[in-house]
Coordinates of C-alpha atoms and ligand atoms in Angstrom, one line a residue:
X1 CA -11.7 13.2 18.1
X2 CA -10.2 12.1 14.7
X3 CA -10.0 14.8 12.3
X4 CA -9.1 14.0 8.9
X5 CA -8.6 15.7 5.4
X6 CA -11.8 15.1 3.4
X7 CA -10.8 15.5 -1.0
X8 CA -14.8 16.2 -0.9
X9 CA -14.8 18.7 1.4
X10 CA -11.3 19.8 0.3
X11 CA -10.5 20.5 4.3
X12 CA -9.9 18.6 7.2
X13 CA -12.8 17.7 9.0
X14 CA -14.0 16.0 12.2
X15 CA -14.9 12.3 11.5
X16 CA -18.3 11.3 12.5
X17 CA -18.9 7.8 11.7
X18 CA -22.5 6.9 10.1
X19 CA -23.7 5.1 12.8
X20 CA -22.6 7.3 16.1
X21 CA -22.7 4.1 17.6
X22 CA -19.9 2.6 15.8
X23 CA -17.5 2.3 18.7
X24 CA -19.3 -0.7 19.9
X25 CA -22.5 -1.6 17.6
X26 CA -22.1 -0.9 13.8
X27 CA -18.7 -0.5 12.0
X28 CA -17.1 2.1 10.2
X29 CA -17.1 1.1 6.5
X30 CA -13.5 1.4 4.6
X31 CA -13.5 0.7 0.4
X32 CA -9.8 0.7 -0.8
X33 CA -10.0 0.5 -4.7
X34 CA -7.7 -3.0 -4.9
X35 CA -5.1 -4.0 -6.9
X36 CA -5.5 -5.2 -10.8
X37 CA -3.9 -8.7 -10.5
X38 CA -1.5 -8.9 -13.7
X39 CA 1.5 -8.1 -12.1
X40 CA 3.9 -8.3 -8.7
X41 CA 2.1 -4.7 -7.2
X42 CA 5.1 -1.9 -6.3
X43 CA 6.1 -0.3 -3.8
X44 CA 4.0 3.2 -5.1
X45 CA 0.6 1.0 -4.6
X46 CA 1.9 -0.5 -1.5
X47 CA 2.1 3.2 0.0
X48 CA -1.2 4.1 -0.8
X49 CA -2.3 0.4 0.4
X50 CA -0.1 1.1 4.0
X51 CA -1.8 4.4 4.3
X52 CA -5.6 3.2 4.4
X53 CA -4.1 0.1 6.7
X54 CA -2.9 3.3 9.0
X55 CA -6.3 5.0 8.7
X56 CA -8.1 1.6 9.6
X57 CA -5.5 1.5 12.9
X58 CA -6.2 4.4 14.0
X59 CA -10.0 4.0 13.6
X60 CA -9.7 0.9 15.5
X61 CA -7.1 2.5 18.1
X62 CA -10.0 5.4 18.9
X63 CA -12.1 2.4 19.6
X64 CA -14.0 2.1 16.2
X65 CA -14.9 -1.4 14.5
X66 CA -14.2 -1.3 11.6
X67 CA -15.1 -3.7 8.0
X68 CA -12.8 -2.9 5.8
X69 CA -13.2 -3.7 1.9
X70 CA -10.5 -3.8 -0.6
X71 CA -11.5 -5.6 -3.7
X72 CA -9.3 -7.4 -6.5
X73 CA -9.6 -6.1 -10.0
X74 CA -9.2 -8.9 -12.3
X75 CA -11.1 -7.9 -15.3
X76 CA -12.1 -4.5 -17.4
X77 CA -9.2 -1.7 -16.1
X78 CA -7.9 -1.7 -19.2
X79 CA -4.8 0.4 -20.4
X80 CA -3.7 2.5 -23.5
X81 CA -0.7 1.4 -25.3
X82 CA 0.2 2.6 -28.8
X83 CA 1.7 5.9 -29.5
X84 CA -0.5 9.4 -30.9
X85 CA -1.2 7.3 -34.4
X86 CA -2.1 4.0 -33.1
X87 CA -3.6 3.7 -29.9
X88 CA -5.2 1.4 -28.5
X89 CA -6.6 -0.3 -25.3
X90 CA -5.8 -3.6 -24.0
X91 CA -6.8 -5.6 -20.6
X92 CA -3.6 -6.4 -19.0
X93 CA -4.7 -9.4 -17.4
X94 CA -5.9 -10.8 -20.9
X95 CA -2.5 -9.5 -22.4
X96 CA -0.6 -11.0 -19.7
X97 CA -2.1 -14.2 -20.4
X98 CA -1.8 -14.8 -24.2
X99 CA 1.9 -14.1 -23.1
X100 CA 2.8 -16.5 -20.7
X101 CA 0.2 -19.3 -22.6
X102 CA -1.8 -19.7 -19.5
X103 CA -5.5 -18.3 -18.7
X104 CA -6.6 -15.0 -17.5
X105 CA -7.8 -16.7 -14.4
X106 CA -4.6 -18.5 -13.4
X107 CA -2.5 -14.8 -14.2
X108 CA -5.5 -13.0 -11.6
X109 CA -5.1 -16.2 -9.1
X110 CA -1.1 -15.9 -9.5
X111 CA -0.7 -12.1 -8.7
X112 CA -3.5 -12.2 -5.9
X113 CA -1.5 -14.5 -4.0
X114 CA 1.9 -12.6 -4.4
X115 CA -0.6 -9.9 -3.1
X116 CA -1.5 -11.1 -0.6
X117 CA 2.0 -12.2 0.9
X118 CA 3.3 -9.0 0.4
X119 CA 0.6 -7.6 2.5
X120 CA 1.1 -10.1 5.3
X121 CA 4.8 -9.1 4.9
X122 CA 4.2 -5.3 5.4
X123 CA 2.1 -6.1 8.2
X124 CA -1.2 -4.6 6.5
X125 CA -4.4 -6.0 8.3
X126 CA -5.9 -8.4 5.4
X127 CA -9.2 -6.8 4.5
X128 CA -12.9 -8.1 6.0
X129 CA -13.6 -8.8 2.3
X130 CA -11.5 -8.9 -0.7
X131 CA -14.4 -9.3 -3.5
X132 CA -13.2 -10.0 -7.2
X133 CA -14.9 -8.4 -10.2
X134 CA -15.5 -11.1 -11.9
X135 CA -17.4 -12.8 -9.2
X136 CA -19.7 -9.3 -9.0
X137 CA -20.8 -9.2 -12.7
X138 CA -24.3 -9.4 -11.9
X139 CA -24.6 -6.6 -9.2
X140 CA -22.8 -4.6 -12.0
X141 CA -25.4 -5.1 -14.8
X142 CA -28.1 -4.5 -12.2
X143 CA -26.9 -1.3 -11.3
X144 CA -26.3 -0.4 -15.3
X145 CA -29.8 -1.4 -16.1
X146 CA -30.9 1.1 -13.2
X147 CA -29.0 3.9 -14.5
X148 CA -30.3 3.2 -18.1
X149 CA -33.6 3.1 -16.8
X150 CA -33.3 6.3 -14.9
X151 CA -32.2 7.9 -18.3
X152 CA -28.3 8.1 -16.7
X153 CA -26.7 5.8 -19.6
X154 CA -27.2 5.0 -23.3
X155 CA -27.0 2.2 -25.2
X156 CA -24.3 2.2 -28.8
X157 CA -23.9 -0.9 -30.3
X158 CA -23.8 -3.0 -27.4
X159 CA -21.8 -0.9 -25.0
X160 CA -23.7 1.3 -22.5
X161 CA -22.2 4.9 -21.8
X162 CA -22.9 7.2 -18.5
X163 CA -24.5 10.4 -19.9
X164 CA -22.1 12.6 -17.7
X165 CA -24.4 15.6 -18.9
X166 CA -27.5 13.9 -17.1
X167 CA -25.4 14.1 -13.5
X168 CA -25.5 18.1 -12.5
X169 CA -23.3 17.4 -9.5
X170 CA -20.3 16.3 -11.7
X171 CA -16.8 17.0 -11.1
X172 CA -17.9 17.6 -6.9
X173 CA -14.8 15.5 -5.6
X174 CA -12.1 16.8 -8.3
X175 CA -13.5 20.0 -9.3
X176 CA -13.7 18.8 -12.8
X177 CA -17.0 20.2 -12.9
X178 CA -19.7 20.3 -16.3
X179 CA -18.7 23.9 -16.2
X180 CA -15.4 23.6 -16.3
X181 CA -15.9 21.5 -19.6
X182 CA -12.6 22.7 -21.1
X183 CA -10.2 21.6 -18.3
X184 CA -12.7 18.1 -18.2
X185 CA -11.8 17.6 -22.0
X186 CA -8.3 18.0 -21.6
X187 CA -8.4 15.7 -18.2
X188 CA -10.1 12.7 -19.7
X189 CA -7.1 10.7 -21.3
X190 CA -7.4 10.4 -25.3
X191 CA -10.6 8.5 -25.9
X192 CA -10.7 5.9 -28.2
X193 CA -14.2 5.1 -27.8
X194 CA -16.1 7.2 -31.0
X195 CA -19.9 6.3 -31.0
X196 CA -20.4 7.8 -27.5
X197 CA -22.7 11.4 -27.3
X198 CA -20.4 13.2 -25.6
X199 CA -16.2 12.6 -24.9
X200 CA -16.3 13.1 -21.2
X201 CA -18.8 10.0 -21.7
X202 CA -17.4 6.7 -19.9
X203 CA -18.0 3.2 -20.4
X204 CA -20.1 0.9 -18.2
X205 CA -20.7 -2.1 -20.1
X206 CA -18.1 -2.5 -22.8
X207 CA -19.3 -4.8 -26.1
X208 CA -16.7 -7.9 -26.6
X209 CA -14.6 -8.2 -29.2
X210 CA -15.7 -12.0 -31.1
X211 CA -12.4 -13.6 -29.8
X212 CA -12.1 -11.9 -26.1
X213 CA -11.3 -14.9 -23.4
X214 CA -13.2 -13.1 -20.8
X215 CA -16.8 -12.2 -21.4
X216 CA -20.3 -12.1 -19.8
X217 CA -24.0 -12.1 -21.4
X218 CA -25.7 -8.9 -20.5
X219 CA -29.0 -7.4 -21.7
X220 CA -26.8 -5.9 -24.5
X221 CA -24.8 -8.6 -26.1
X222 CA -21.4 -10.1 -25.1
X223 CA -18.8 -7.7 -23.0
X224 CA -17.5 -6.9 -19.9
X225 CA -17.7 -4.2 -17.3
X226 CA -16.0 -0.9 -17.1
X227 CA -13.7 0.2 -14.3
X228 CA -15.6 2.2 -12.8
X229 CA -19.1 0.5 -12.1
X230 CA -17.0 -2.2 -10.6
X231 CA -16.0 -0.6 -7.4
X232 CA -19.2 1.2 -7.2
X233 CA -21.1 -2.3 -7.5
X234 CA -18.5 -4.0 -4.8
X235 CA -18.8 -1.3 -2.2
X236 CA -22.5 -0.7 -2.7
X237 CA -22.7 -4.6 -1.7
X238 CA -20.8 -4.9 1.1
X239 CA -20.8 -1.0 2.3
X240 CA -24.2 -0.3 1.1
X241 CA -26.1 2.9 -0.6
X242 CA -23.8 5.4 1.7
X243 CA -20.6 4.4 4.0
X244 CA -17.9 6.5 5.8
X245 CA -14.8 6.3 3.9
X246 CA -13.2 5.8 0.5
X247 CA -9.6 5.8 -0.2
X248 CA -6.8 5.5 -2.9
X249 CA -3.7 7.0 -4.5
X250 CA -4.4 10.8 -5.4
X251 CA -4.0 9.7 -9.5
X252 CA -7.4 7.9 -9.0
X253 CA -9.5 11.0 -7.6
X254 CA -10.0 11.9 -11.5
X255 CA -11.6 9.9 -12.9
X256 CA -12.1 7.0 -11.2
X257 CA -13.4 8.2 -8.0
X258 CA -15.8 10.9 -9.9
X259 CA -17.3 8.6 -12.0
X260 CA -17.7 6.1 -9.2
X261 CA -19.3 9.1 -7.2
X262 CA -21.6 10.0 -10.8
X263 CA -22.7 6.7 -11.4
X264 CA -23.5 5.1 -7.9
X265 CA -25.6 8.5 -6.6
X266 CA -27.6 8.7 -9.9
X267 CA -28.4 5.0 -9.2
X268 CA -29.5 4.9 -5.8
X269 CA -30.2 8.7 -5.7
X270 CA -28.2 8.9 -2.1
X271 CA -24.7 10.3 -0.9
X272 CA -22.0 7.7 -1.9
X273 CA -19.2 8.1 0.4
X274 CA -18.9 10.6 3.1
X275 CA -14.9 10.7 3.6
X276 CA -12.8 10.6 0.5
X277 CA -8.8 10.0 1.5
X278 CA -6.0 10.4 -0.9
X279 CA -2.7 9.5 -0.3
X280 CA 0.2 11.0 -2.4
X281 CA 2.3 9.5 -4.9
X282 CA 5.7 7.8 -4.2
X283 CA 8.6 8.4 -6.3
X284 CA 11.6 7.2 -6.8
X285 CA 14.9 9.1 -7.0
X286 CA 12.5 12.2 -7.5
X287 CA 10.9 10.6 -10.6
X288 CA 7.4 9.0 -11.4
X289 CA 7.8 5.2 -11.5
X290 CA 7.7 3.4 -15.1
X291 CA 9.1 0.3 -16.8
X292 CA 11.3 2.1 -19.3
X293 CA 13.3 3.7 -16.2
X294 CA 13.5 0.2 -14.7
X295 CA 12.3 1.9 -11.3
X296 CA 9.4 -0.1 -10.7
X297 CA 10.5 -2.1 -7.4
X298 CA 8.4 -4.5 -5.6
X299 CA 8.5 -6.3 -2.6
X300 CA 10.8 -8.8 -3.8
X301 CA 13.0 -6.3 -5.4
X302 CA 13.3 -4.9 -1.7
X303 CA 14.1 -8.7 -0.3
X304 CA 16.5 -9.1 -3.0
X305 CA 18.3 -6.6 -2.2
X306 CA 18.7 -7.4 1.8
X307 CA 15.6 -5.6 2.9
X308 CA 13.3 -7.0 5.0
X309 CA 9.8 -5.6 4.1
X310 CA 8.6 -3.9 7.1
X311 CA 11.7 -1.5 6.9
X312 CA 9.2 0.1 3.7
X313 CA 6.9 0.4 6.2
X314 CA 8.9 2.2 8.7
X315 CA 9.7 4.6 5.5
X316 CA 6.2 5.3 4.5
X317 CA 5.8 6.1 8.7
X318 CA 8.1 9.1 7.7
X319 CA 6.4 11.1 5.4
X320 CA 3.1 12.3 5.7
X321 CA 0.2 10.2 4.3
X322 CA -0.6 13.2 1.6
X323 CA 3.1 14.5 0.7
X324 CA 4.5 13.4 -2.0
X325 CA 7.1 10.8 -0.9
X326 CA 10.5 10.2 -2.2
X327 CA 11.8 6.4 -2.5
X328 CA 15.9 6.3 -2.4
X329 CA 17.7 3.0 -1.4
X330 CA 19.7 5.2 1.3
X331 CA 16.3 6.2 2.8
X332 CA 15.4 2.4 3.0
X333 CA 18.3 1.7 4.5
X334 CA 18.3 4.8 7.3
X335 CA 14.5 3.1 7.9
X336 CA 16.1 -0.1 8.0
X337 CA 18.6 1.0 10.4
X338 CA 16.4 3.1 12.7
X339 CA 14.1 -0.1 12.9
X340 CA 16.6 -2.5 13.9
X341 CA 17.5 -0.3 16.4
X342 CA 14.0 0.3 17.7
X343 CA 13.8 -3.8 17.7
X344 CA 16.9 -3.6 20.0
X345 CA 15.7 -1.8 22.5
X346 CA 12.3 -3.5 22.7
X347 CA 13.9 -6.5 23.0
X348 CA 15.9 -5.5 26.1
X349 CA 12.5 -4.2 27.5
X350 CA 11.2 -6.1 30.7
X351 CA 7.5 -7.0 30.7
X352 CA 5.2 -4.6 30.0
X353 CA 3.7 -2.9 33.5
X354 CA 1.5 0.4 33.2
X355 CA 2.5 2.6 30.5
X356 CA 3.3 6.2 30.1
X357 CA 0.2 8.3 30.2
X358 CA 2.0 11.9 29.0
X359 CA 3.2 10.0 25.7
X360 CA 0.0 8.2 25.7
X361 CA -1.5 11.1 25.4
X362 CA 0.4 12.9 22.8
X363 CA 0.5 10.0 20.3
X364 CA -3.5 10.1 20.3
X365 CA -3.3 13.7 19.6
X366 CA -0.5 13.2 16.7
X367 CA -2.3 10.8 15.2
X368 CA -6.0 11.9 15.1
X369 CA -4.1 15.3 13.9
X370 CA -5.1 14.1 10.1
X371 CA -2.9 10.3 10.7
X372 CA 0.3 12.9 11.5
X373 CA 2.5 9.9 11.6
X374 CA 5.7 11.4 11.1
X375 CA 5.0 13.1 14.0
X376 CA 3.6 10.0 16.3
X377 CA 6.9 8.1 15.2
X378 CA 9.1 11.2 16.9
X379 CA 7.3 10.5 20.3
X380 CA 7.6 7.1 20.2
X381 CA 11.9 7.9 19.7
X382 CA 11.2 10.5 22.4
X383 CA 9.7 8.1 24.7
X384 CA 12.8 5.1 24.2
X385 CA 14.8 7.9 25.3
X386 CA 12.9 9.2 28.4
X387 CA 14.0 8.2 31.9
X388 CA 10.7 5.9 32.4
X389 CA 10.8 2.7 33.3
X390 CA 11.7 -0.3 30.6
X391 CA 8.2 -1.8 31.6
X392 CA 6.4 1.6 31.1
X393 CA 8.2 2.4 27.8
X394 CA 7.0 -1.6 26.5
X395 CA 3.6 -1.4 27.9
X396 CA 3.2 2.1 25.9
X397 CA 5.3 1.3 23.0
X398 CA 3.3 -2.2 22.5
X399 CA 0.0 0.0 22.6
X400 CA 1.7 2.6 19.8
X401 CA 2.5 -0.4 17.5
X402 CA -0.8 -1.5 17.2
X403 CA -1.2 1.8 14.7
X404 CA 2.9 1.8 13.7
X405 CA 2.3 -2.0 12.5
X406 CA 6.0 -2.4 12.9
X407 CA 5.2 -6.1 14.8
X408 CA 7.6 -4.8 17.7
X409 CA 6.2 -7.3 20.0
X410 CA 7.8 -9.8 17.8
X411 CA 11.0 -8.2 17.4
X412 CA 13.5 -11.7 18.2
X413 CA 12.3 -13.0 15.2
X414 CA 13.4 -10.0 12.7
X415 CA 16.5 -9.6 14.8
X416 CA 17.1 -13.1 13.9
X417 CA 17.0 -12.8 10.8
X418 CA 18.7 -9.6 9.3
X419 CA 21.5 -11.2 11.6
X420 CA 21.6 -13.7 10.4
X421 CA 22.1 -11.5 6.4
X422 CA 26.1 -10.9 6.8
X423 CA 26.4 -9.0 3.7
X424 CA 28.4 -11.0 0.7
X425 CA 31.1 -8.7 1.2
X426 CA 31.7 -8.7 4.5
X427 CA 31.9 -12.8 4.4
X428 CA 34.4 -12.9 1.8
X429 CA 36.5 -10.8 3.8
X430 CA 36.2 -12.6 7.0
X431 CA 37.3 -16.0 4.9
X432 CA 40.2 -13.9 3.5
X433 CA 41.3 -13.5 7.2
X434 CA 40.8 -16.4 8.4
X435 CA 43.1 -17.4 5.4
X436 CA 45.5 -14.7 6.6
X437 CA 45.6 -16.0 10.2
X438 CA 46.3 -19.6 9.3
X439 CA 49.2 -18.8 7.5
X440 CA 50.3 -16.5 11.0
X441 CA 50.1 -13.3 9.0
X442 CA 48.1 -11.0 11.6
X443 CA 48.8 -8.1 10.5
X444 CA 47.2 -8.5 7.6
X445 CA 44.7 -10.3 9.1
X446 CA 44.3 -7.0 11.4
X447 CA 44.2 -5.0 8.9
X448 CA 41.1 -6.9 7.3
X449 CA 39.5 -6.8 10.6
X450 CA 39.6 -2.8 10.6
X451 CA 38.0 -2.8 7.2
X452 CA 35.5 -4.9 8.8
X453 CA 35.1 -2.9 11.3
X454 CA 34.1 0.2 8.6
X455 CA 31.6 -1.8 7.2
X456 CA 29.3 -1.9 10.5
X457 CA 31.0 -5.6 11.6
X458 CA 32.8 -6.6 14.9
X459 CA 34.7 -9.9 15.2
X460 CA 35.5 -11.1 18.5
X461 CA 38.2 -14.7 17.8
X462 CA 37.2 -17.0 20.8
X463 CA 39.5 -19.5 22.7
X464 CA 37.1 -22.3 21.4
X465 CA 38.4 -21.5 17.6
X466 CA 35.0 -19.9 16.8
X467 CA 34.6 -16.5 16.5
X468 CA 31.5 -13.2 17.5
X469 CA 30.4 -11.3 14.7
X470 CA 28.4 -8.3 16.0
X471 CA 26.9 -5.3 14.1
X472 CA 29.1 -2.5 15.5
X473 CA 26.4 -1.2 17.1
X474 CA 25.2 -1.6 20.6
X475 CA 23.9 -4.8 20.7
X476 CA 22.7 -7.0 23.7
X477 CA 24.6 -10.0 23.9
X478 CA 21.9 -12.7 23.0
X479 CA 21.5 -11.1 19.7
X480 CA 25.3 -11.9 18.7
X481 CA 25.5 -14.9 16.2
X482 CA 28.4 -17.3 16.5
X483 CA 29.8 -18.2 13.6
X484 CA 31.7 -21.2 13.4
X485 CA 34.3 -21.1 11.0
X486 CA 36.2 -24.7 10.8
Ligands
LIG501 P1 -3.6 0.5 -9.8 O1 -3.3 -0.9 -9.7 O2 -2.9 1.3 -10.8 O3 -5.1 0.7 -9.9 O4 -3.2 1.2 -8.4 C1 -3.6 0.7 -7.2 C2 -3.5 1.8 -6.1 O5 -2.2 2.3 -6.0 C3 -4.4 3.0 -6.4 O6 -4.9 3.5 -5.2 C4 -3.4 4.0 -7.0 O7 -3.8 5.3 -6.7 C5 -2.1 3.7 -6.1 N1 -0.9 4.1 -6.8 C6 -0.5 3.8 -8.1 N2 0.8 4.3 -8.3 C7 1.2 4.9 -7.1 C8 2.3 5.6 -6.7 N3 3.4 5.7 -7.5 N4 2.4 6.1 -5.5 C9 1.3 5.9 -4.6 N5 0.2 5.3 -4.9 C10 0.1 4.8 -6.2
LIG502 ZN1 -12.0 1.9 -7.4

């Protein structure tokens, strides 16, 4: 039985699916709050992103279906910039556009598809549905008109606020309760938004600006939608009145999951979502993320750098899915390292022939344990070392990689190509000694091959006048690259 930590119930709980039948009739339903499309997403989102892919694996692995929704943000989550005298809130997509000259739609097109690469590249299952906001603007105004009529929201010059007073079971998933009003005020970030009753207020409907690119006719003028009601209005649609899970980064439990939580149960009067999963923030070097820092890596900055993408996987596989998790460039490489090892001794696997029941067995139990990862990677090391047949280990491992995601079965191909990636360095001084060697000075020449040799390469010269270069590692032979020099 999966047991899993629940932010709602603020303990780990067993997970019982809505429909008991889930297993083979009606899926589980999954709602990842999705990315807003102005930029190349990091490597911080891409964590919490791997970590509901892991949670929809290892539904899937115990047997659940499972439609999983993860929708695009390309409108309304807007952002403060400014400093304490002049602040202000701008939509990054819109921003992003007058800046490069080209239309908020081509900027939300441009970054879904880097998106959406960069998942395929990490190996994340793409989603059952990836609904845009802007495509959901009229489930959104339906729900607002609901809440107004239901006395939940208020009208002020063309923008509609949720009347956080009106909802007594505020604050249930963060403990930012009505109560609690003090600790509220000072968690709401500096609001810029005057006319509203009360601060802890939050926009639904926001009133356009005259000269906004992106704007909708609603009951109440010209605007766009808030953050907030635009998850509510996705999941509700695809998900319906109540589904099983929810997830995101542990920054979006307050406010955006609250206010998701106020606005959709004081619409349809029902529970929202039954299992709320957070997954903690990644840092880099010890220190939150930002642009000023120049720490804010993506996916690219990782392949830029030699890295080949599933190696952040492996990483994330390390750390458990709520710690806090600590991004260095040595970690990625150690992850890179265990991982092309892992891929081979996979690859000198025979074909897989009845696995290994005892790991089996404790793998299920590691990762229904609350997704203890960390913990189901150490039995699959255990089990490559056991005295178990190659066939068993492949059979077993195979199975184990359909929650790792690592794409083991296709190990030849990554093989192949961080191979193929001879570091610069290491080129230049295998040049320098074939230089040295034509001129017949091989002791110098020997000399560069020991320095080689410290930086992880092996070269072999061969009677043919090519010559092996090997990782220093154990490698099977059919992984060697030759590299023909003349
Ligand atoms: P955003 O595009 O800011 O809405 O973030 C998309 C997802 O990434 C949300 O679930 C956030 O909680 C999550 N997220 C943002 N920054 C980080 C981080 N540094 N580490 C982990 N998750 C993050
Ligand atoms: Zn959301």
């Amino acid at each position: 039985m999966l047991k899993i930590y629940n932010t709602l119930a603020r303990k780990i709980e067993e997970f019982r699916p809505i429909d008991p039948s889930a297993s083979s009739g009606q899926a589980v339903g999954i709602y990842t709050c999705g990315p807003t499309v102005y930029r190349e997403v990091h490597i911080g989102n891409f964590r919490t992103y791997i970590g509901a892919d892991i949670l929809r694996r290892v539904l899937m692995y115990n047997g659940f279906r499972v439609v999983h929704i993860k929708n695009i943000t390309d409108v309304g989550h807007m952002r403060n910039i400014g400093n304490a005298h002049h602040r202000q809130q701008i939509d990054p997509i819109i921003e992003e556009a007058l800046k490069m000259g080209k239309t908020p739609e081509e900027i939300a097109a441009h970054f879904t598809k880097i998106y959406l690469e960069d998942e395929k590249k990490l190996n994340i299952l793409p989603a059952t549905v990836y609904p845009k906001a802007t495509d959901h603007i009229k489930e959104m105004i339906e729900i607002i008109k609901i809440l107004i009529s239901k006395g939940f929201a208020y009208e002020v010059g063309g923008t509609v606020y949720f009347d956080v007073k009106k909802f007594k079971n505020y604050g249930k998933l963060s403990g930012n309760t009505l109560s609690k009003m003090d600790n509220l005020l000072k968690a709401v970030r500096v609001s810029l938004e005057t006319d509203k009753k009360d601060s802890i207020d939050f926009a639904l409907w926001k009133n356009a600006e005259k000269d906004r690119l992106i704007k909708w006719d609603s009951p109440w003028g010209e605007g766009f939608p808030g953050w907030h009601i635009e998850c509510s209005a996705m999941s509700i649609k695809y998900l319906g009145d109540t589904f099983d899970i929810h997830t995101g980064g542990e920054d979006l439990v307050f406010p955006h999951h609250e206010d998701e939580i106020a606005q959709s149960e004081a619409a349809t009067g029902k529970k929202f979502a039954n299992y709320w999963v957070h997954s903690g923030y990644l840092l880099v070097d010890n220190e939150k993320m930002s642009r000023s820092k120049g720490n804010v890596y993506t996916i690219s900055d990782l392949e830029k750098k030699g890295s080949d993408p599933l190696s952040f996987r492996y990483l994330t596989l390390t750390v458990h899915y709520k710690s806090k998790m600590n991004f260095t460039f040595e970690a990625l490489s150690a992850a890179q390292t265990a991982l092309n090892n892992l891929r081979e001794i996979v690859l000198a696997y025979d074909a897989p022939k009845i696995g290994c029941a005892e790991y089996e067995e404790r793998f299920l139990e590691a990762i229904n344990d609350d997704l203890n990862i960390p913990k189901a990677l150490a039995i699959v090391w255990e089990l490559v070392k056991s005295d178990y047949p190659n066939s068993a280990k492949a059979e077993t491992l195979f199975k184990f990689d359909k929650v790792l995601g690592l794409d083991l079965e296709n190990a030849k191909n990554y093989i192949k190509k961080t191979e193929e990636k001879i570091p610069e360095n290491v080129q230049e001084l295998i040049v320098q000694r074939e230089e040295l060697r034509k001129k017949k000075r091989y002791h110098l020449a020997d000399q560069i091959r020991h320095k080689i040799k410290k930086m992880g390469y092996e070269i072999q010269d061969n009677d043919d006048g090519s010559m092996t270069i090997k990782k220093s590692t154990d490698v099977p032979l059919d992984n060697i690259l030759r590299y023909l020099v003349f």
